[in-house]
Amino acid sequence: MKISIIVAMAENGAIGFRNQLLYHIPEDLKRFKALTIGHTVVMGRNTYLSLPNGALPQRRNIVLSRTIKNITGCDVYVSLEEALHSCSEGEEVFIIGGEKVYRQAIPMVQRIYLTLIKRAPLQADAFFPKISIQQWDMSIKEERDGYSFIQYDRK
Ligand SMILES: NC(=O)c1ccc[n+]([C@@H]2O[C@H](COP(=O)([O-])OP(=O)(O)OC[C@H]3O[C@@H](n4cnc5c(N)ncnc54)[C@H](OP(=O)(O)O)[C@@H]3O)[C@@H](O)[C@H]2O)c1
């Protein structure tokens, strides 16, 4: 199984404020869909609650929670290990946030799909964990207006 992170982050590491995303970049949302549709996405309970329409369509939605047992359209697990154990061997599983889940997942992840946004947010209370850049190859970098799409693969 390949475990990947997908994240949109400002240059200071910010990823969210008051349980909402910081930016609305249509092309980034398109990329998120294109990469994740047909796959499994894993998210924390807060990220699930931030979704405007509940479970993301055309994907297996896994939500991690120790306090909520059942969520319509989602498979709920009490640990990341159990959640990953339920996934098929050959598939790419996408860890889609938030901060708490990214933090735990990083050591298991082979690839990071990063959207790096040049505009600093006014306020943020959720951040992507610092990664040691020596452990990662930047395999793809595509510059856009105000942001870039970057792919890191673990060395
Ligand atoms: N920019 C981006 O790409 C991006 C992507 C996603 C999210 N975000 C942002 O990130 C922020 C949310 O991050 P967050 O750290 O507050 O929350 P989160 O990681 O989405 O969810 C945390 C919750 O998930 C559950 N959880 C986490 N790890 C678990 C484990 N190992 N086993 C069982 N349950 C587990 C717990 O729920 P219980 O308390 O129910 O046990 C925990 O309180 C929001 O601002 C959101 O918009 C940004």
PDB file of C-alpha atoms and ligand atoms in Angstrom:
ATOM      1  CA  MET A   1       0.000   0.000   0.000  1.00  0.00           C
ATOM      2  CA  LYS A   2       1.209   3.493  -0.745  1.00  0.00           C
ATOM      3  CA  ILE A   3       0.320   6.106   1.869  1.00  0.00           C
ATOM      4  CA  SER A   4       0.296   9.697   0.660  1.00  0.00           C
ATOM      5  CA  ILE A   5      -0.444  13.023   2.260  1.00  0.00           C
ATOM      6  CA  ILE A   6      -2.251  15.754   0.394  1.00  0.00           C
ATOM      7  CA  VAL A   7      -2.131  19.242   1.900  1.00  0.00           C
ATOM      8  CA  ALA A   8      -2.459  22.922   1.015  1.00  0.00           C
ATOM      9  CA  MET A   9      -0.129  24.981   3.161  1.00  0.00           C
ATOM     10  CA  ALA A  10       1.078  28.566   3.436  1.00  0.00           C
ATOM     11  CA  GLU A  11       4.823  29.180   3.530  1.00  0.00           C
ATOM     12  CA  ASN A  12       4.665  29.525   7.331  1.00  0.00           C
ATOM     13  CA  GLY A  13       3.127  26.052   7.598  1.00  0.00           C
ATOM     14  CA  ALA A  14      -0.438  27.268   8.252  1.00  0.00           C
ATOM     15  CA  ILE A  15      -3.237  24.972   7.056  1.00  0.00           C
ATOM     16  CA  GLY A  16      -6.396  26.097   8.866  1.00  0.00           C
ATOM     17  CA  PHE A  17      -8.220  28.498  11.130  1.00  0.00           C
ATOM     18  CA  ARG A  18     -11.312  27.790  13.255  1.00  0.00           C
ATOM     19  CA  ASN A  19     -11.712  24.416  11.601  1.00  0.00           C
ATOM     20  CA  GLN A  20     -11.807  25.851   8.087  1.00  0.00           C
ATOM     21  CA  LEU A  21      -9.359  25.919   5.214  1.00  0.00           C
ATOM     22  CA  LEU A  22      -7.424  29.154   4.724  1.00  0.00           C
ATOM     23  CA  TYR A  23      -7.749  29.458   0.963  1.00  0.00           C
ATOM     24  CA  HIS A  24     -10.194  28.692  -1.794  1.00  0.00           C
ATOM     25  CA  ILE A  25      -8.197  27.909  -4.912  1.00  0.00           C
ATOM     26  CA  PRO A  26     -10.428  26.277  -7.546  1.00  0.00           C
ATOM     27  CA  GLU A  27      -7.512  24.705  -9.388  1.00  0.00           C
ATOM     28  CA  ASP A  28      -6.262  23.166  -6.158  1.00  0.00           C
ATOM     29  CA  LEU A  29      -9.686  21.680  -5.417  1.00  0.00           C
ATOM     30  CA  LYS A  30      -9.736  20.236  -8.942  1.00  0.00           C
ATOM     31  CA  ARG A  31      -6.337  18.676  -8.367  1.00  0.00           C
ATOM     32  CA  PHE A  32      -7.464  17.296  -5.010  1.00  0.00           C
ATOM     33  CA  LYS A  33     -10.449  15.644  -6.707  1.00  0.00           C
ATOM     34  CA  ALA A  34      -8.424  14.305  -9.629  1.00  0.00           C
ATOM     35  CA  LEU A  35      -5.883  12.715  -7.294  1.00  0.00           C
ATOM     36  CA  THR A  36      -8.260  11.272  -4.703  1.00  0.00           C
ATOM     37  CA  ILE A  37     -11.368  10.134  -6.630  1.00  0.00           C
ATOM     38  CA  GLY A  38     -11.587   6.359  -6.682  1.00  0.00           C
ATOM     39  CA  HIS A  39      -9.254   6.072  -3.688  1.00  0.00           C
ATOM     40  CA  THR A  40      -9.507   5.978   0.093  1.00  0.00           C
ATOM     41  CA  VAL A  41      -9.194   9.236   2.028  1.00  0.00           C
ATOM     42  CA  VAL A  42      -8.351   9.291   5.741  1.00  0.00           C
ATOM     43  CA  MET A  43      -9.206  12.295   7.896  1.00  0.00           C
ATOM     44  CA  GLY A  44      -9.584  13.341  11.513  1.00  0.00           C
ATOM     45  CA  ARG A  45     -12.956  14.056  13.084  1.00  0.00           C
ATOM     46  CA  ASN A  46     -12.432  17.837  12.918  1.00  0.00           C
ATOM     47  CA  THR A  47     -11.627  17.771   9.232  1.00  0.00           C
ATOM     48  CA  TYR A  48     -14.715  15.643   8.602  1.00  0.00           C
ATOM     49  CA  LEU A  49     -16.847  18.192  10.486  1.00  0.00           C
ATOM     50  CA  SER A  50     -15.396  20.979   8.341  1.00  0.00           C
ATOM     51  CA  LEU A  51     -16.632  19.411   5.099  1.00  0.00           C
ATOM     52  CA  PRO A  52     -19.634  21.369   3.768  1.00  0.00           C
ATOM     53  CA  ASN A  53     -21.515  18.316   2.440  1.00  0.00           C
ATOM     54  CA  GLY A  54     -20.277  15.451   4.575  1.00  0.00           C
ATOM     55  CA  ALA A  55     -18.477  12.475   3.081  1.00  0.00           C
ATOM     56  CA  LEU A  56     -16.546  13.162  -0.122  1.00  0.00           C
ATOM     57  CA  PRO A  57     -18.282  11.453  -3.052  1.00  0.00           C
ATOM     58  CA  GLN A  58     -16.737   8.664  -5.131  1.00  0.00           C
ATOM     59  CA  ARG A  59     -14.135   7.890  -2.478  1.00  0.00           C
ATOM     60  CA  ARG A  60     -13.979   5.592   0.516  1.00  0.00           C
ATOM     61  CA  ASN A  61     -14.070   8.017   3.442  1.00  0.00           C
ATOM     62  CA  ILE A  62     -12.317   6.968   6.633  1.00  0.00           C
ATOM     63  CA  VAL A  63     -12.770   9.184   9.691  1.00  0.00           C
ATOM     64  CA  LEU A  64     -10.630   8.774  12.800  1.00  0.00           C
ATOM     65  CA  SER A  65     -12.446   9.361  16.077  1.00  0.00           C
ATOM     66  CA  ARG A  66     -12.539   8.006  19.571  1.00  0.00           C
ATOM     67  CA  THR A  67     -15.747   9.895  20.405  1.00  0.00           C
ATOM     68  CA  ILE A  68     -18.037   9.313  17.406  1.00  0.00           C
ATOM     69  CA  LYS A  69     -18.930   5.764  16.393  1.00  0.00           C
ATOM     70  CA  ASN A  70     -21.041   6.152  13.260  1.00  0.00           C
ATOM     71  CA  ILE A  71     -20.972   8.709  10.496  1.00  0.00           C
ATOM     72  CA  THR A  72     -23.132   8.370   7.378  1.00  0.00           C
ATOM     73  CA  GLY A  73     -21.098   7.470   4.327  1.00  0.00           C
ATOM     74  CA  CYS A  74     -17.885   6.994   6.315  1.00  0.00           C
ATOM     75  CA  ASP A  75     -15.972   4.194   7.973  1.00  0.00           C
ATOM     76  CA  VAL A  76     -14.976   5.275  11.476  1.00  0.00           C
ATOM     77  CA  TYR A  77     -11.840   3.914  13.164  1.00  0.00           C
ATOM     78  CA  VAL A  78     -10.403   4.507  16.620  1.00  0.00           C
ATOM     79  CA  SER A  79      -6.794   4.411  15.455  1.00  0.00           C
ATOM     80  CA  LEU A  80      -4.774   5.223  12.361  1.00  0.00           C
ATOM     81  CA  GLU A  81      -3.200   1.761  12.406  1.00  0.00           C
ATOM     82  CA  GLU A  82      -6.611   0.030  12.356  1.00  0.00           C
ATOM     83  CA  ALA A  83      -7.797   2.322   9.598  1.00  0.00           C
ATOM     84  CA  LEU A  84      -4.762   1.590   7.408  1.00  0.00           C
ATOM     85  CA  HIS A  85      -5.061  -2.109   8.155  1.00  0.00           C
ATOM     86  CA  SER A  86      -8.522  -2.061   6.552  1.00  0.00           C
ATOM     87  CA  CYS A  87      -7.131  -0.756   3.241  1.00  0.00           C
ATOM     88  CA  SER A  88      -6.137  -2.966   0.328  1.00  0.00           C
ATOM     89  CA  GLU A  89      -2.508  -3.802  -0.331  1.00  0.00           C
ATOM     90  CA  GLY A  90      -2.222  -2.342  -3.808  1.00  0.00           C
ATOM     91  CA  GLU A  91      -4.024   0.941  -3.253  1.00  0.00           C
ATOM     92  CA  GLU A  92      -2.855   4.511  -2.715  1.00  0.00           C
ATOM     93  CA  VAL A  93      -4.397   5.870   0.495  1.00  0.00           C
ATOM     94  CA  PHE A  94      -4.610   9.632   0.933  1.00  0.00           C
ATOM     95  CA  ILE A  95      -4.217  11.227   4.337  1.00  0.00           C
ATOM     96  CA  ILE A  96      -6.187  14.459   3.935  1.00  0.00           C
ATOM     97  CA  GLY A  97      -5.716  16.095   7.362  1.00  0.00           C
ATOM     98  CA  GLY A  98      -5.926  17.846   9.652  1.00  0.00           C
ATOM     99  CA  GLU A  99      -2.942  18.777  11.750  1.00  0.00           C
ATOM    100  CA  LYS A 100      -3.311  15.984  14.328  1.00  0.00           C
ATOM    101  CA  VAL A 101      -3.645  13.293  11.700  1.00  0.00           C
ATOM    102  CA  TYR A 102      -0.820  14.629   9.509  1.00  0.00           C
ATOM    103  CA  ARG A 103       1.450  14.638  12.556  1.00  0.00           C
ATOM    104  CA  GLN A 104       0.841  10.928  13.246  1.00  0.00           C
ATOM    105  CA  ALA A 105       0.915   9.865   9.613  1.00  0.00           C
ATOM    106  CA  ILE A 106       4.180  11.498   8.486  1.00  0.00           C
ATOM    107  CA  PRO A 107       6.470   8.606   9.529  1.00  0.00           C
ATOM    108  CA  MET A 108       4.365   6.161   7.442  1.00  0.00           C
ATOM    109  CA  VAL A 109       4.001   8.305   4.353  1.00  0.00           C
ATOM    110  CA  GLN A 110       5.874   7.772   1.091  1.00  0.00           C
ATOM    111  CA  ARG A 111       4.599  10.789  -0.842  1.00  0.00           C
ATOM    112  CA  ILE A 112       3.403  14.322  -0.077  1.00  0.00           C
ATOM    113  CA  TYR A 113       1.285  16.248  -2.566  1.00  0.00           C
ATOM    114  CA  LEU A 114       1.808  19.787  -1.366  1.00  0.00           C
ATOM    115  CA  THR A 115       0.166  22.950  -2.603  1.00  0.00           C
ATOM    116  CA  LEU A 116       2.439  25.709  -1.324  1.00  0.00           C
ATOM    117  CA  ILE A 117       0.681  29.055  -1.146  1.00  0.00           C
ATOM    118  CA  LYS A 118       2.766  32.209  -1.203  1.00  0.00           C
ATOM    119  CA  ARG A 119       0.156  34.452   0.444  1.00  0.00           C
ATOM    120  CA  ALA A 120       0.457  34.398   4.261  1.00  0.00           C
ATOM    121  CA  PRO A 121      -2.869  34.046   6.116  1.00  0.00           C
ATOM    122  CA  LEU A 122      -3.932  36.714   8.605  1.00  0.00           C
ATOM    123  CA  GLN A 123      -4.733  34.099  11.243  1.00  0.00           C
ATOM    124  CA  ALA A 124      -4.147  30.387  11.644  1.00  0.00           C
ATOM    125  CA  ASP A 125      -4.489  27.828  14.402  1.00  0.00           C
ATOM    126  CA  ALA A 126      -3.620  24.618  12.542  1.00  0.00           C
ATOM    127  CA  PHE A 127      -0.196  23.929  11.044  1.00  0.00           C
ATOM    128  CA  PHE A 128       1.483  21.213   9.011  1.00  0.00           C
ATOM    129  CA  PRO A 129       4.285  19.545  10.995  1.00  0.00           C
ATOM    130  CA  LYS A 130       7.853  20.415  10.071  1.00  0.00           C
ATOM    131  CA  ILE A 131       9.443  17.711   7.925  1.00  0.00           C
ATOM    132  CA  SER A 132      13.198  17.142   7.584  1.00  0.00           C
ATOM    133  CA  ILE A 133      13.777  18.114   4.040  1.00  0.00           C
ATOM    134  CA  GLN A 134      16.875  15.866   3.702  1.00  0.00           C
ATOM    135  CA  GLN A 135      14.579  12.827   3.858  1.00  0.00           C
ATOM    136  CA  TRP A 136      12.551  13.897   0.820  1.00  0.00           C
ATOM    137  CA  ASP A 137      13.133  14.346  -2.919  1.00  0.00           C
ATOM    138  CA  MET A 138      11.227  17.119  -4.605  1.00  0.00           C
ATOM    139  CA  SER A 139      10.146  15.121  -7.659  1.00  0.00           C
ATOM    140  CA  ILE A 140       7.764  17.641  -9.206  1.00  0.00           C
ATOM    141  CA  LYS A 141       7.370  21.400  -8.871  1.00  0.00           C
ATOM    142  CA  GLU A 142       4.840  23.247 -10.983  1.00  0.00           C
ATOM    143  CA  GLU A 143       4.648  26.993 -10.513  1.00  0.00           C
ATOM    144  CA  ARG A 144       1.272  28.690 -10.678  1.00  0.00           C
ATOM    145  CA  ASP A 145       0.172  32.262 -10.022  1.00  0.00           C
ATOM    146  CA  GLY A 146       0.641  32.684  -6.264  1.00  0.00           C
ATOM    147  CA  TYR A 147       1.197  29.030  -5.412  1.00  0.00           C
ATOM    148  CA  SER A 148       2.973  25.888  -6.567  1.00  0.00           C
ATOM    149  CA  PHE A 149       2.142  22.221  -6.784  1.00  0.00           C
ATOM    150  CA  ILE A 150       4.994  20.215  -5.286  1.00  0.00           C
ATOM    151  CA  GLN A 151       5.434  16.486  -4.975  1.00  0.00           C
ATOM    152  CA  TYR A 152       7.835  15.102  -2.391  1.00  0.00           C
ATOM    153  CA  ASP A 153       8.820  11.440  -2.451  1.00  0.00           C
ATOM    154  CA  ARG A 154      10.592   9.855   0.482  1.00  0.00           C
ATOM    155  CA  LYS A 155      14.249   9.095  -0.343  1.00  0.00           C
TER     156      LYS A 155
HETATM  157  N1  LIG B   1      -4.933  22.896   4.293  1.00  0.00           N
HETATM  158  C1  LIG B   1      -5.225  21.615   4.227  1.00  0.00           C
HETATM  159  O1  LIG B   1      -4.814  20.906   3.298  1.00  0.00           O
HETATM  160  C2  LIG B   1      -6.069  21.001   5.298  1.00  0.00           C
HETATM  161  C3  LIG B   1      -6.538  19.703   5.162  1.00  0.00           C
HETATM  162  C4  LIG B   1      -7.329  19.166   6.178  1.00  0.00           C
HETATM  163  C5  LIG B   1      -7.628  19.931   7.303  1.00  0.00           C
HETATM  164  N2  LIG B   1      -7.159  21.186   7.380  1.00  0.00           N
HETATM  165  C6  LIG B   1      -7.453  22.017   8.552  1.00  0.00           C
HETATM  166  O2  LIG B   1      -6.920  21.384   9.723  1.00  0.00           O
HETATM  167  C7  LIG B   1      -7.714  21.800  10.843  1.00  0.00           C
HETATM  168  C8  LIG B   1      -8.168  20.574  11.614  1.00  0.00           C
HETATM  169  O3  LIG B   1      -7.042  19.908  12.173  1.00  0.00           O
HETATM  170  P1  LIG B   1      -7.089  19.323  13.673  1.00  0.00           P
HETATM  171  O4  LIG B   1      -5.717  18.905  14.058  1.00  0.00           O
HETATM  172  O5  LIG B   1      -7.825  20.284  14.532  1.00  0.00           O
HETATM  173  O6  LIG B   1      -8.091  18.083  13.550  1.00  0.00           O
HETATM  174  P2  LIG B   1      -8.109  16.692  12.746  1.00  0.00           P
HETATM  175  O7  LIG B   1      -6.737  16.117  12.668  1.00  0.00           O
HETATM  176  O8  LIG B   1      -8.890  16.847  11.499  1.00  0.00           O
HETATM  177  O9  LIG B   1      -9.031  15.829  13.743  1.00  0.00           O
HETATM  178  C9  LIG B   1      -8.594  15.562  15.061  1.00  0.00           C
HETATM  179  C10 LIG B   1      -9.535  14.546  15.673  1.00  0.00           C
HETATM  180  O10 LIG B   1      -9.461  13.326  14.935  1.00  0.00           O
HETATM  181  C11 LIG B   1      -9.512  12.231  15.822  1.00  0.00           C
HETATM  182  N3  LIG B   1      -8.239  11.520  15.775  1.00  0.00           N
HETATM  183  C12 LIG B   1      -7.022  11.987  15.398  1.00  0.00           C
HETATM  184  N4  LIG B   1      -6.104  11.016  15.458  1.00  0.00           N
HETATM  185  C13 LIG B   1      -6.754   9.905  15.882  1.00  0.00           C
HETATM  186  C14 LIG B   1      -6.357   8.575  16.109  1.00  0.00           C
HETATM  187  N5  LIG B   1      -5.095   8.171  15.937  1.00  0.00           N
HETATM  188  N6  LIG B   1      -7.287   7.702  16.537  1.00  0.00           N
HETATM  189  C15 LIG B   1      -8.580   8.079  16.722  1.00  0.00           C
HETATM  190  N7  LIG B   1      -9.013   9.326  16.498  1.00  0.00           N
HETATM  191  C16 LIG B   1      -8.114  10.211  16.082  1.00  0.00           C
HETATM  192  C17 LIG B   1      -9.805  12.786  17.200  1.00  0.00           C
HETATM  193  O11 LIG B   1     -11.223  12.867  17.248  1.00  0.00           O
HETATM  194  P3  LIG B   1     -12.048  12.576  18.617  1.00  0.00           P
HETATM  195  O12 LIG B   1     -11.810  13.784  19.471  1.00  0.00           O
HETATM  196  O13 LIG B   1     -13.460  12.427  18.140  1.00  0.00           O
HETATM  197  O14 LIG B   1     -11.477  11.314  19.218  1.00  0.00           O
HETATM  198  C18 LIG B   1      -9.189  14.176  17.100  1.00  0.00           C
HETATM  199  O15 LIG B   1      -9.763  15.076  18.018  1.00  0.00           O
HETATM  200  C19 LIG B   1      -8.884  22.606  10.272  1.00  0.00           C
HETATM  201  O16 LIG B   1      -8.598  23.989  10.343  1.00  0.00           O
HETATM  202  C20 LIG B   1      -8.931  22.161   8.832  1.00  0.00           C
HETATM  203  O17 LIG B   1      -9.527  23.133   7.972  1.00  0.00           O
HETATM  204  C21 LIG B   1      -6.389  21.745   6.420  1.00  0.00           C
END
